[in-house]
Amino acid sequence: MRALARKSVVAAVSGALLFGVPATGAAAETAAIACDDDSSGQDASFYSGPSAGYTYDEKFSAGPKIPGLPEHTPQGLAAWNDWDGAGNDLLLISAYGKDGSNAKIYGVDPSTGKTVGDVEIAETHASGIAIARGWAFVTGRNNAEGHYTIRKYELSELADALKAEGSPYVKQTGEAREVYGASFLSGDGNTLYAGKYSRDGREKMYAYGVAADGTLTTGKSFEIPKGTQGLMVTGDKFVYSTSLSRDVRSNLYVIDKGATDIDIPSTRCFRSPSMSEGIDDLGGNAYVLYESGSYQYPDARNVIENLHKAPVADL
């Protein structure tokens, strides 16, 4: 079990040093959140490469095929309830293309596993996608000052384009909104969450209120784990998907919803396969997206070409 250092450990050690008292192992142990890394070390049963761990393999199973892997690299994942007005649900996958080509949004039916359609959007890394208050939000290109931006798309236009033949081009509505970070996006009713990725340590995300016209109003910030690539918001939890590189395991952090500080006793963490990206829930299931199946990463620890799913209640 690998421990995730907490601020209380730092405070305890600092206080001990200040008063000339050595910090004890017991104090450090009780002030740490364990990240479950127990694994058989054998090949996984439903994905390629070594198992991420007993916990992950017991909870998750293979879901729909990830589209576009020979030419695009998947990044963001968003659930869209009743996307066609006929009661059908959809998973949206945002992906960037080769050599500055247009990005894509794929629509995958989780009940059949089939790709319903895809659309092209202007070039971007497309690291996040989310649906909130009738809008689709996608990470845009950094602006001239190097700041992150978020684009918005009308859901009605996106739905029509997904139903059309080929890969129609969909324009964003208005100008992209400058934000603190947009390495990942997640929607929850009338709230959009957007945060910044860091390989070096913890970062933060902001909550944005979404107006009827898609305008974003900045709300409070939240501490997020190192390497956060995706966020799923449930009724009572924030579930963060984190990864650092192609050759190491990823993590899933389960944290109380609304927690601005992740150093709380209820925080849980367990290993997942390498190169996890977006995560969202639909129909009571959590779906996790991986970029390792892309043409770019044949040497990844786990080359994953399917979404993985697990009951949200099991997390």
Short mmCIF file of C-alpha atoms in Angstrom, two decimals, residues 69-290:
data_model
loop_
_atom_site.label_atom_id
_atom_site.label_comp_id
_atom_site.label_asym_id
_atom_site.label_seq_id
_atom_site.Cartn_x
_atom_site.Cartn_y
_atom_site.Cartn_z
CA LEU A 69 -8.04 5.05 -32.18
CA PRO A 70 -6.09 4.66 -35.46
CA GLU A 71 -6.21 8.41 -36.12
CA HIS A 72 -7.33 10.19 -32.95
CA THR A 73 -6.36 10.14 -29.28
CA PRO A 74 -9.27 10.11 -26.80
CA GLN A 75 -9.26 12.56 -23.90
CA GLY A 76 -12.60 13.61 -22.45
CA LEU A 77 -15.80 11.74 -21.61
CA ALA A 78 -19.30 13.08 -20.97
CA ALA A 79 -22.68 11.46 -20.38
CA TRP A 80 -25.66 12.80 -22.34
CA ASN A 81 -29.09 11.72 -21.13
CA ASP A 82 -31.91 11.51 -23.70
CA TRP A 83 -29.67 12.95 -26.39
CA ASP A 84 -32.13 12.29 -29.23
CA GLY A 85 -35.38 13.16 -27.48
CA ALA A 86 -36.43 9.51 -27.69
CA GLY A 87 -35.08 8.45 -24.30
CA ASN A 88 -31.73 7.17 -25.53
CA ASP A 89 -28.51 8.02 -23.73
CA LEU A 90 -25.08 8.67 -25.20
CA LEU A 91 -21.45 8.86 -24.16
CA LEU A 92 -19.49 11.65 -25.81
CA ILE A 93 -15.75 11.17 -26.34
CA SER A 94 -13.55 14.11 -27.31
CA ALA A 95 -10.31 13.31 -29.14
CA TYR A 96 -7.49 15.21 -30.81
CA GLY A 97 -6.19 14.39 -34.28
CA LYS A 98 -2.85 14.08 -36.02
CA ASP A 99 -0.56 17.02 -36.79
CA GLY A 100 -2.95 19.83 -35.93
CA SER A 101 -5.95 18.40 -37.76
CA ASN A 102 -9.48 18.93 -36.51
CA ALA A 103 -10.50 17.34 -33.25
CA LYS A 104 -13.50 15.02 -33.05
CA ILE A 105 -16.43 14.27 -30.82
CA TYR A 106 -17.71 10.69 -31.00
CA GLY A 107 -21.11 9.55 -29.78
CA VAL A 108 -21.24 6.03 -28.34
CA ASP A 109 -24.44 4.23 -27.34
CA PRO A 110 -23.61 2.45 -24.06
CA SER A 111 -26.49 0.01 -24.43
CA THR A 112 -25.35 -1.34 -27.81
CA GLY A 113 -21.68 -0.39 -27.78
CA LYS A 114 -22.07 1.12 -31.25
CA THR A 115 -20.74 4.48 -32.38
CA VAL A 116 -23.82 6.50 -33.34
CA GLY A 117 -21.86 9.18 -35.17
CA ASP A 118 -19.01 11.66 -34.97
CA VAL A 119 -18.42 15.32 -35.68
CA GLU A 120 -15.38 17.46 -36.31
CA ILE A 121 -14.56 20.59 -34.32
CA ALA A 122 -11.74 23.10 -34.64
CA GLU A 123 -8.28 21.85 -33.71
CA THR A 124 -7.70 21.48 -29.97
CA HIS A 125 -6.22 18.95 -27.57
CA ALA A 126 -9.85 18.36 -26.50
CA SER A 127 -8.70 17.30 -23.06
CA GLY A 128 -12.13 17.74 -21.54
CA ILE A 129 -15.79 17.59 -22.53
CA ALA A 130 -18.87 18.10 -20.36
CA ILE A 131 -22.58 18.77 -20.59
CA ALA A 132 -24.23 21.32 -18.32
CA ARG A 133 -27.49 23.25 -18.62
CA GLY A 134 -28.13 22.38 -22.22
CA TRP A 135 -24.62 23.08 -23.49
CA ALA A 136 -21.65 20.97 -24.47
CA PHE A 137 -18.38 22.42 -23.23
CA VAL A 138 -15.02 21.39 -24.72
CA THR A 139 -11.49 22.44 -23.85
CA GLY A 140 -10.28 24.89 -26.49
CA ARG A 141 -6.82 25.93 -27.59
CA ASN A 142 -4.77 28.12 -25.27
CA ASN A 143 -5.23 31.78 -26.13
CA ALA A 144 -2.53 34.25 -27.21
CA GLU A 145 -1.53 34.79 -23.58
CA GLY A 146 -1.15 31.04 -23.05
CA HIS A 147 -4.24 30.71 -20.87
CA TYR A 148 -6.67 27.79 -20.94
CA THR A 149 -10.00 28.28 -22.68
CA ILE A 150 -13.36 26.53 -22.85
CA ARG A 151 -15.60 26.45 -25.92
CA LYS A 152 -19.35 25.91 -25.89
CA TYR A 153 -21.57 24.15 -28.42
CA GLU A 154 -25.35 24.08 -28.69
CA LEU A 155 -26.64 20.61 -27.91
CA SER A 156 -29.33 20.78 -30.59
CA GLU A 157 -26.71 21.45 -33.28
CA LEU A 158 -24.48 18.70 -31.93
CA ALA A 159 -27.36 16.20 -31.91
CA ASP A 160 -28.32 17.02 -35.50
CA ALA A 161 -24.70 16.66 -36.63
CA LEU A 162 -24.29 13.30 -34.91
CA LYS A 163 -27.37 12.00 -36.74
CA ALA A 164 -26.07 13.18 -40.13
CA GLU A 165 -23.96 11.20 -42.59
CA GLY A 166 -20.19 11.50 -42.47
CA SER A 167 -18.39 13.75 -39.99
CA PRO A 168 -20.02 17.20 -40.14
CA TYR A 169 -18.10 20.20 -38.85
CA VAL A 170 -19.69 21.92 -35.85
CA LYS A 171 -18.81 25.50 -34.97
CA GLN A 172 -18.55 26.74 -31.43
CA THR A 173 -21.01 29.33 -30.17
CA GLY A 174 -19.46 32.70 -29.40
CA GLU A 175 -15.92 33.18 -28.14
CA ALA A 176 -13.99 30.74 -26.00
CA ARG A 177 -13.98 31.57 -22.27
CA GLU A 178 -10.60 32.05 -20.58
CA VAL A 179 -10.28 29.97 -17.40
CA TYR A 180 -7.69 28.99 -14.81
CA GLY A 181 -7.46 25.42 -16.09
CA ALA A 182 -9.29 23.15 -18.52
CA SER A 183 -7.24 19.95 -18.50
CA PHE A 184 -10.50 18.20 -17.66
CA LEU A 185 -14.17 19.17 -17.52
CA SER A 186 -17.21 17.75 -15.75
CA GLY A 187 -20.84 18.81 -15.64
CA ASP A 188 -23.32 18.57 -12.78
CA GLY A 189 -26.70 20.16 -13.47
CA ASN A 190 -26.09 23.89 -13.86
CA THR A 191 -22.47 23.65 -12.71
CA LEU A 192 -19.35 23.10 -14.79
CA TYR A 193 -16.10 21.97 -13.16
CA ALA A 194 -12.76 22.68 -14.84
CA GLY A 195 -9.28 22.04 -13.47
CA LYS A 196 -5.58 22.12 -14.24
CA TYR A 197 -3.35 19.07 -14.69
CA SER A 198 0.03 18.89 -12.97
CA ARG A 199 2.63 16.14 -12.98
CA ASP A 200 4.51 17.78 -10.13
CA GLY A 201 1.91 18.04 -7.39
CA ARG A 202 -1.64 18.87 -6.49
CA GLU A 203 -3.52 21.55 -8.37
CA LYS A 204 -7.00 23.02 -8.24
CA MET A 205 -10.24 23.19 -10.16
CA TYR A 206 -13.01 25.76 -10.17
CA ALA A 207 -16.78 25.42 -10.22
CA TYR A 208 -18.54 27.63 -12.75
CA GLY A 209 -22.21 28.50 -12.69
CA VAL A 210 -23.75 27.99 -16.14
CA ALA A 211 -26.33 30.53 -17.29
CA ALA A 212 -29.08 29.70 -19.78
CA ASP A 213 -27.00 31.20 -22.59
CA GLY A 214 -23.92 29.19 -21.57
CA THR A 215 -22.14 32.08 -19.87
CA LEU A 216 -19.84 30.91 -17.08
CA THR A 217 -19.58 32.57 -13.66
CA THR A 218 -16.54 31.61 -11.61
CA GLY A 219 -17.26 30.01 -8.23
CA LYS A 220 -15.08 28.47 -5.56
CA SER A 221 -11.95 26.39 -6.04
CA PHE A 222 -11.20 22.82 -4.98
CA GLU A 223 -7.93 21.03 -4.34
CA ILE A 224 -7.37 18.12 -6.75
CA PRO A 225 -4.91 15.21 -6.80
CA LYS A 226 -1.65 15.22 -8.70
CA GLY A 227 -2.09 14.19 -12.32
CA THR A 228 -5.86 14.66 -12.52
CA GLN A 229 -7.17 13.83 -16.01
CA GLY A 230 -10.89 13.50 -15.37
CA LEU A 231 -13.68 14.02 -12.84
CA MET A 232 -16.99 12.27 -12.23
CA VAL A 233 -19.50 14.05 -10.02
CA THR A 234 -22.09 11.84 -8.32
CA GLY A 235 -24.73 12.66 -5.75
CA ASP A 236 -22.21 12.61 -2.92
CA LYS A 237 -18.75 12.04 -4.41
CA PHE A 238 -16.02 13.56 -6.54
CA VAL A 239 -14.21 10.71 -8.33
CA TYR A 240 -10.91 11.80 -9.89
CA SER A 241 -9.12 9.89 -12.65
CA THR A 242 -5.37 10.54 -12.46
CA SER A 243 -2.41 9.36 -14.53
CA LEU A 244 1.19 10.39 -15.07
CA SER A 245 2.67 8.35 -17.92
CA ARG A 246 2.30 5.38 -20.22
CA ASP A 247 4.46 3.04 -18.14
CA VAL A 248 2.90 3.39 -14.67
CA ARG A 249 -0.49 2.64 -13.21
CA SER A 250 -3.15 5.31 -12.89
CA ASN A 251 -5.28 6.05 -9.82
CA LEU A 252 -8.92 6.62 -8.99
CA TYR A 253 -9.59 8.88 -6.00
CA VAL A 254 -13.01 8.82 -4.34
CA ILE A 255 -13.55 12.00 -2.32
CA ASP A 256 -16.55 13.60 -0.64
CA LYS A 257 -18.44 15.85 -3.05
CA GLY A 258 -17.72 19.50 -2.39
CA ALA A 259 -14.49 18.83 -0.48
CA THR A 260 -12.13 21.74 -1.07
CA ASP A 261 -9.31 19.86 0.69
CA ILE A 262 -8.67 16.23 -0.24
CA ASP A 263 -6.88 15.48 3.04
CA ILE A 264 -9.87 14.08 4.86
CA PRO A 265 -10.26 10.62 6.42
CA SER A 266 -13.00 9.53 4.00
CA THR A 267 -10.77 9.89 0.91
CA ARG A 268 -10.06 6.57 -0.82
CA CYS A 269 -7.67 5.71 -3.63
CA PHE A 270 -6.94 2.61 -5.69
CA ARG A 271 -4.83 1.82 -8.74
CA SER A 272 -6.23 1.63 -12.27
CA PRO A 273 -4.63 0.77 -15.64
CA SER A 274 -2.16 3.16 -17.24
CA MET A 275 -3.19 6.33 -19.07
CA SER A 276 -6.68 6.87 -17.69
CA GLU A 277 -8.45 10.00 -18.94
CA GLY A 278 -12.07 11.15 -18.66
CA ILE A 279 -14.65 9.58 -16.36
CA ASP A 280 -18.41 10.05 -16.06
CA ASP A 281 -21.53 8.24 -14.89
CA LEU A 282 -24.54 7.17 -16.91
CA GLY A 283 -27.41 4.93 -15.93
CA GLY A 284 -25.84 4.06 -12.59
CA ASN A 285 -22.53 3.03 -14.14
CA ALA A 286 -19.19 4.80 -14.01
CA TYR A 287 -17.32 4.78 -17.33
CA VAL A 288 -13.57 5.37 -17.55
CA LEU A 289 -11.79 6.36 -20.76
CA TYR A 290 -8.18 5.46 -21.63
#
